[in-house]
Coordinates of C-alpha atoms in Angstrom, one line a residue:
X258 CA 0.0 0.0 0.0
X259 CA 1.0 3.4 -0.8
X260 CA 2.7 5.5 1.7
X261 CA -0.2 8.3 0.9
X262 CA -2.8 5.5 1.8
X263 CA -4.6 5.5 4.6
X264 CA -7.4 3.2 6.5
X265 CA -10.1 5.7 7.3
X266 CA -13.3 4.5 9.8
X267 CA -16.9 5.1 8.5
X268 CA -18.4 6.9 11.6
X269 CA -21.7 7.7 10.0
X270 CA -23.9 7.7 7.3
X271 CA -27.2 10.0 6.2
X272 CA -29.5 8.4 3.6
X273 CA -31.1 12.0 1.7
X274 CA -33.1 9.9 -0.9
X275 CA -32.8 6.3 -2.2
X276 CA -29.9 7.8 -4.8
X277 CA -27.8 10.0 -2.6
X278 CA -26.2 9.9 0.8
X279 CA -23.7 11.2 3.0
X280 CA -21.2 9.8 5.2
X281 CA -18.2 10.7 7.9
X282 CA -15.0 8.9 8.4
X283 CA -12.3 9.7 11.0
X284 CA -9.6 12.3 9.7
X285 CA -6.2 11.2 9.8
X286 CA -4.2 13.7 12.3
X287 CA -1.5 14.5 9.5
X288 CA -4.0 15.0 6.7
X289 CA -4.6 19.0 5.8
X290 CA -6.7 20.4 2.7
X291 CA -8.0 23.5 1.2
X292 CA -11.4 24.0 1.4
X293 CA -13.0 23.4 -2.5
X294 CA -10.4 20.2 -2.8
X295 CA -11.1 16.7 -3.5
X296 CA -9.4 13.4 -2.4
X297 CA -9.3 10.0 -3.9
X298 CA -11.0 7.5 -1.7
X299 CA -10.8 3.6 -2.2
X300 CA -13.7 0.8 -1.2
X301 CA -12.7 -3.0 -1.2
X302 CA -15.9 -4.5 -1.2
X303 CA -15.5 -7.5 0.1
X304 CA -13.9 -6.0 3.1
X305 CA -17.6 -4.4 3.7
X306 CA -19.7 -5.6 6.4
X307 CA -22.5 -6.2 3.3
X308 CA -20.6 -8.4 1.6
X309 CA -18.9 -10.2 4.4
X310 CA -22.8 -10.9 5.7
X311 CA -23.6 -12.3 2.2
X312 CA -20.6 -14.5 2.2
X313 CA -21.3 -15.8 5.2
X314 CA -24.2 -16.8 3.9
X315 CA -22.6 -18.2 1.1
X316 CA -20.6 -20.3 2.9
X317 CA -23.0 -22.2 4.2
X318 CA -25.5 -22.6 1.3
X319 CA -25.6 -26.2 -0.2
X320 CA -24.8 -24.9 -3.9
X321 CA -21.2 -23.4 -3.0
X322 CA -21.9 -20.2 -5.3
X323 CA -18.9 -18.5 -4.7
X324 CA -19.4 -14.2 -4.4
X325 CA -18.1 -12.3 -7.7
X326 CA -14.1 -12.5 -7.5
X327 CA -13.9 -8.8 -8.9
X328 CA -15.3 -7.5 -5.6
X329 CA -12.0 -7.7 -4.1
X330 CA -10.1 -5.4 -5.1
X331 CA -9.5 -1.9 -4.3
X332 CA -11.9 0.6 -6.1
X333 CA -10.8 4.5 -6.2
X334 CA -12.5 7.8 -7.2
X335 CA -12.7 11.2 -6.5
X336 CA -14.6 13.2 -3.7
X337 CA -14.8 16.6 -3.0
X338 CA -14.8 16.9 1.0
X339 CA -17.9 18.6 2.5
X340 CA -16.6 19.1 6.0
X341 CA -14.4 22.2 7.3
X342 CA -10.4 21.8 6.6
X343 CA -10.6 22.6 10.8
X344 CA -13.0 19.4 11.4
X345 CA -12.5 16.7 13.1
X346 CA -13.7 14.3 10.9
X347 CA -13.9 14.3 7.4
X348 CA -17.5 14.5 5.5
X349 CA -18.4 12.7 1.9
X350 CA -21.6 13.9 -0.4
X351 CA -22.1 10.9 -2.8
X352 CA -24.8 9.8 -5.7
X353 CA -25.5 6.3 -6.2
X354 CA -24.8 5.4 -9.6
X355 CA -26.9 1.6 -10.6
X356 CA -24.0 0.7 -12.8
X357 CA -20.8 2.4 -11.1
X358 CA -18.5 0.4 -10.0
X359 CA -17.4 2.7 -6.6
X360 CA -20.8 4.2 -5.4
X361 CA -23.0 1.1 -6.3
X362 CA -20.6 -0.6 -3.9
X363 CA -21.0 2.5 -1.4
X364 CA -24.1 2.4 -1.3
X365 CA -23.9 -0.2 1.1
X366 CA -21.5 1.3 3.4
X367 CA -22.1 1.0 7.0
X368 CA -21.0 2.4 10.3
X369 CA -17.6 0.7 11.6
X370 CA -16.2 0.0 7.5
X371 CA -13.1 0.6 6.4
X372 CA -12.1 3.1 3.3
X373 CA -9.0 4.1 1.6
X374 CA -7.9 7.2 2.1
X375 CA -5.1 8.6 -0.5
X376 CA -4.1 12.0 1.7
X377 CA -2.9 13.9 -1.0
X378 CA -5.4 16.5 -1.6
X379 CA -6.3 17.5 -5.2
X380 CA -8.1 20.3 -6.9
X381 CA -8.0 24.3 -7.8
X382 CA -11.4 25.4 -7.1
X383 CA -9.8 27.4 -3.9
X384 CA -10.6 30.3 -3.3
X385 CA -7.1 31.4 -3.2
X386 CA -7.2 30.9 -6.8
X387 CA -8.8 34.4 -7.2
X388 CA -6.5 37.1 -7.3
X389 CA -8.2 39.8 -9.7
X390 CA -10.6 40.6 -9.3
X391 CA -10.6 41.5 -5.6
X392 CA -13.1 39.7 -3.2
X393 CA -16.9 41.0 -3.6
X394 CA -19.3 38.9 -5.0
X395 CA -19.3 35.3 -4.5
X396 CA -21.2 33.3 -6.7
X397 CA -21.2 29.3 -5.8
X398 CA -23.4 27.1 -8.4
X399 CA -24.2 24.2 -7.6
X400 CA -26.0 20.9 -8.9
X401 CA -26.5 17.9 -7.2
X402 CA -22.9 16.6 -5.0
X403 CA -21.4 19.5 -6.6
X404 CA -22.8 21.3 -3.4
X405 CA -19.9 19.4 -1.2
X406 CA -16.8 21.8 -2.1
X407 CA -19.0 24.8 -1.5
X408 CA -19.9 23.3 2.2
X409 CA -16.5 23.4 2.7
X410 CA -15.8 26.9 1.9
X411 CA -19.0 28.2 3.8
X412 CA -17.5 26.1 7.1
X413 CA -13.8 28.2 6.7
X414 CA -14.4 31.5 8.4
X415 CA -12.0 33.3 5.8
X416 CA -14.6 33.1 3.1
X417 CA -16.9 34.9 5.5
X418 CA -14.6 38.0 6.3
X419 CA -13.7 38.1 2.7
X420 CA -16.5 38.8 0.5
X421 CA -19.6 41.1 0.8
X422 CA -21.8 38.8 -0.5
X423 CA -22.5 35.3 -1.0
X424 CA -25.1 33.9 -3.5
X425 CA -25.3 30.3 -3.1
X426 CA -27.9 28.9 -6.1
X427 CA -28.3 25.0 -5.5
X428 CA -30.3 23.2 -8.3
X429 CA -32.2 19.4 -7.9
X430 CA -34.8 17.8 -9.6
X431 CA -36.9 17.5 -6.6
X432 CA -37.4 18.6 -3.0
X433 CA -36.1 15.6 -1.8
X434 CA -32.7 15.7 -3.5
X435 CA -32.1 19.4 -1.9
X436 CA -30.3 17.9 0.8
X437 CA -28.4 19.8 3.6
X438 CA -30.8 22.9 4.0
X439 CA -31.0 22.7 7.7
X440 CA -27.0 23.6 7.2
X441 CA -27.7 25.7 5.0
X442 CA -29.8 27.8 6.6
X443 CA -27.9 27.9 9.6
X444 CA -24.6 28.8 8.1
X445 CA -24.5 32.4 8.6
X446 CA -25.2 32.3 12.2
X447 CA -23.2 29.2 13.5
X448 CA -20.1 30.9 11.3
X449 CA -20.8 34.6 9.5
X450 CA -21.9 35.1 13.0
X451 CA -18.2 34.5 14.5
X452 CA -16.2 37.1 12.4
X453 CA -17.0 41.5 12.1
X454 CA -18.5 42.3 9.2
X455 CA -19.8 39.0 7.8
X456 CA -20.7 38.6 4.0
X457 CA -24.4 38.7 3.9
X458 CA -25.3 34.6 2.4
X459 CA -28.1 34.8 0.1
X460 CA -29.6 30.8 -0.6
X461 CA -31.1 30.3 -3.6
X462 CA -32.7 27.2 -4.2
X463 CA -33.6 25.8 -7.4
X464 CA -36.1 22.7 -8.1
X465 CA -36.1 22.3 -12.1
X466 CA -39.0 18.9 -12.0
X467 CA -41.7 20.0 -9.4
X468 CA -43.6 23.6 -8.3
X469 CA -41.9 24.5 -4.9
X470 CA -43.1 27.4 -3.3
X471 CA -39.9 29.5 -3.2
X472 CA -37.3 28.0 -5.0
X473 CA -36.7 29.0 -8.5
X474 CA -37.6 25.7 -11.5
X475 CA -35.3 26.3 -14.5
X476 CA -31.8 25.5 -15.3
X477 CA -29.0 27.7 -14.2
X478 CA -28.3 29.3 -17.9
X479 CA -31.4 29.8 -18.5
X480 CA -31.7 31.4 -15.1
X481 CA -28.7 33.6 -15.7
X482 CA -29.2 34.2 -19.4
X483 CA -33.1 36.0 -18.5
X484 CA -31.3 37.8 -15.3
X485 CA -34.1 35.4 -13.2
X486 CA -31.1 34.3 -11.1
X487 CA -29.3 38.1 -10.7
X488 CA -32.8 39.4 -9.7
X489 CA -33.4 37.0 -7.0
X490 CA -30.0 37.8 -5.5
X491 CA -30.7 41.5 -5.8
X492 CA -26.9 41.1 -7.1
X493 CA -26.0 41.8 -10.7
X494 CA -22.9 39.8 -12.3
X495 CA -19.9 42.1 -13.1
X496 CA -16.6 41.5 -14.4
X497 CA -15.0 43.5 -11.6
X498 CA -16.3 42.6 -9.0
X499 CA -17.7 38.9 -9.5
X500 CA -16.3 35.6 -8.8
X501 CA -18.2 32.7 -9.7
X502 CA -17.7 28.8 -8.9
X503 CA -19.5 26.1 -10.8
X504 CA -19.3 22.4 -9.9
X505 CA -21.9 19.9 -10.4
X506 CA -23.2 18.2 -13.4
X507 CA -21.1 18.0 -16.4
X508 CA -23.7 18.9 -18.4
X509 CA -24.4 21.8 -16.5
X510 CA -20.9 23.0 -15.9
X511 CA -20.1 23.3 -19.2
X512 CA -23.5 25.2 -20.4
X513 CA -23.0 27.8 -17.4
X514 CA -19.3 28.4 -17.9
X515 CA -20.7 29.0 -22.1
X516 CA -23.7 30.8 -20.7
X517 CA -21.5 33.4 -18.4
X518 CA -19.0 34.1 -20.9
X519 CA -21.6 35.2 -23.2
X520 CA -22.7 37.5 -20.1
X521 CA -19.1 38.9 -20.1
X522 CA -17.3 37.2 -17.7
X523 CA -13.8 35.3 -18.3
X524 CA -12.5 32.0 -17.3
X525 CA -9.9 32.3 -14.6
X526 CA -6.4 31.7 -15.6
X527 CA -3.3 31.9 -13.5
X528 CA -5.0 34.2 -10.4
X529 CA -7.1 36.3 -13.2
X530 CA -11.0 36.5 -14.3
X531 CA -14.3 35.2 -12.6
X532 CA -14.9 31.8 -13.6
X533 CA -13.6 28.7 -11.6
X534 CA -15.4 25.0 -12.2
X535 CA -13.7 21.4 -11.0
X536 CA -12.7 18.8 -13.9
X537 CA -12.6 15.5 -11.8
X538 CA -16.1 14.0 -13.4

């Protein structure tokens, strides 16, 4: 095993829908991260308490049908990391994917398992990426898990003391898929509340397959291309004063970036522009 591989502890786990969950693990005392990054985490399945249950079982059934061979072995992917770089323990966001070979295995995770850990942290959607324009305006767009690096950066009291504002738009199909909006709502007091002169957070949630009283229905270019997104926020994008985060969706990530640059903004290269989106899909 790799010297940057570490066994982590599943300490819990939150079922949001029958697709997407979220789960802690303890936090390696050497291991430090940005907020915004991801890591690479590893599953053996057969090392799960699921499958060890099932082969139990297996052992003692009169046809001797052995469990699939390819479930041991050690499965990695990428996760951005929900929790605070200052936690304790470290917090996951994950989809279930039928067919994926890591979160269809997951799925089944249970308190007291065992993941991989690879401690070398990844990613540049930091906020230390921004250098001009100077800190105003945040913008954080999210779909789906793409919410979990944004978590992050609302839990580090820097991004709190830095900007003025902070318009976080997060876009599901349904209510039920919204998850984390007790946190959400609560952000601004339990840490905006901890430094002078706290950016004002401005939620904006977005439900694009059902009417929800309050939350905006249609997709985030369209929302931005009409202005329906800047007029909720009360906040107009402008090149010098905007930063904007995207991460989420593929799909999504791609048509906003497109979708802002026609509104004037620029990608962010070496410390300059407004746009920022993660590449780990």
């Amino acid at each position: 095993m790799s010297d940057n591989i570490q066994k982590v502890t599943v300490l819990s786990k939150t079922t949001w829908t029958p697709n997407l969950f979220s789960f802690t693990v303890s936090r390696p005392d050497s291991f430090k991260f940005t907020a915004g990054q991801f890591v690479r985490l590893g599953v053996n399945p057969s090392q799960l308490k699921y499958y060890k249950q099932l082969s139990a079982v297996a052992d003692t059934d009169d046809d001797d049908e052995e469990l699939d061979e390819t479930l041991d072995e050690d499965i990695f992917r990428a996760y951005s990391i929900v929790s605070s770089p200052f936690d304790e323990v470290l917090e996951f966001f994950s989809i279930v994917i039928p067919d994926g070979a890591f979160t269809s295995q997951l799925q089944h995770l249970e308190v007291g398992d065992e993941l991989l850990l690879n401690t070398m942290p990844f990613g540049f959607l930091t906020l230390a990426r921004y250098q001009k324009p100077l800190p105003k305006d945040l913008w954080l767009l999210a779909t789906g898990t793409g919410l979990a690096p944004f978590l992050s950066m609302l839990q580090d009291l820097k991004t709190w003391e830095d900007y003025e504002h902070i318009i976080l738009a997060y876009s599901a199909r349904s209510t039920e898929e919204l998850a984390y909006i007790d946190k959400i709502e609560s952000l601004q007091e339990d840490f905006g509340s901890l430094v002078d002169n706290p950016a004002k957070l401005i939620f904006i949630p977005i439900v694009t397959r059902e009417p929800v009283e309050g939350a905006l229905t249609e997709r985030l270019p369209k929302l931005l291309l009409d202005g329906a997104l800047q007029e909720r926020a009360g906040i107009a994008l402008d090149v010098d004063s905007t930063h904007v985060m995207l991460c989420g969706n593929p799909d999504m990530v791609e048509d906003t970036k497109e979708t802002l640059k026609r509104l004037g903004l620029v990608m962010n290269r070496r410390g300059e522009g407004n746009i920022a989106v993660e590449n780990y899909w």
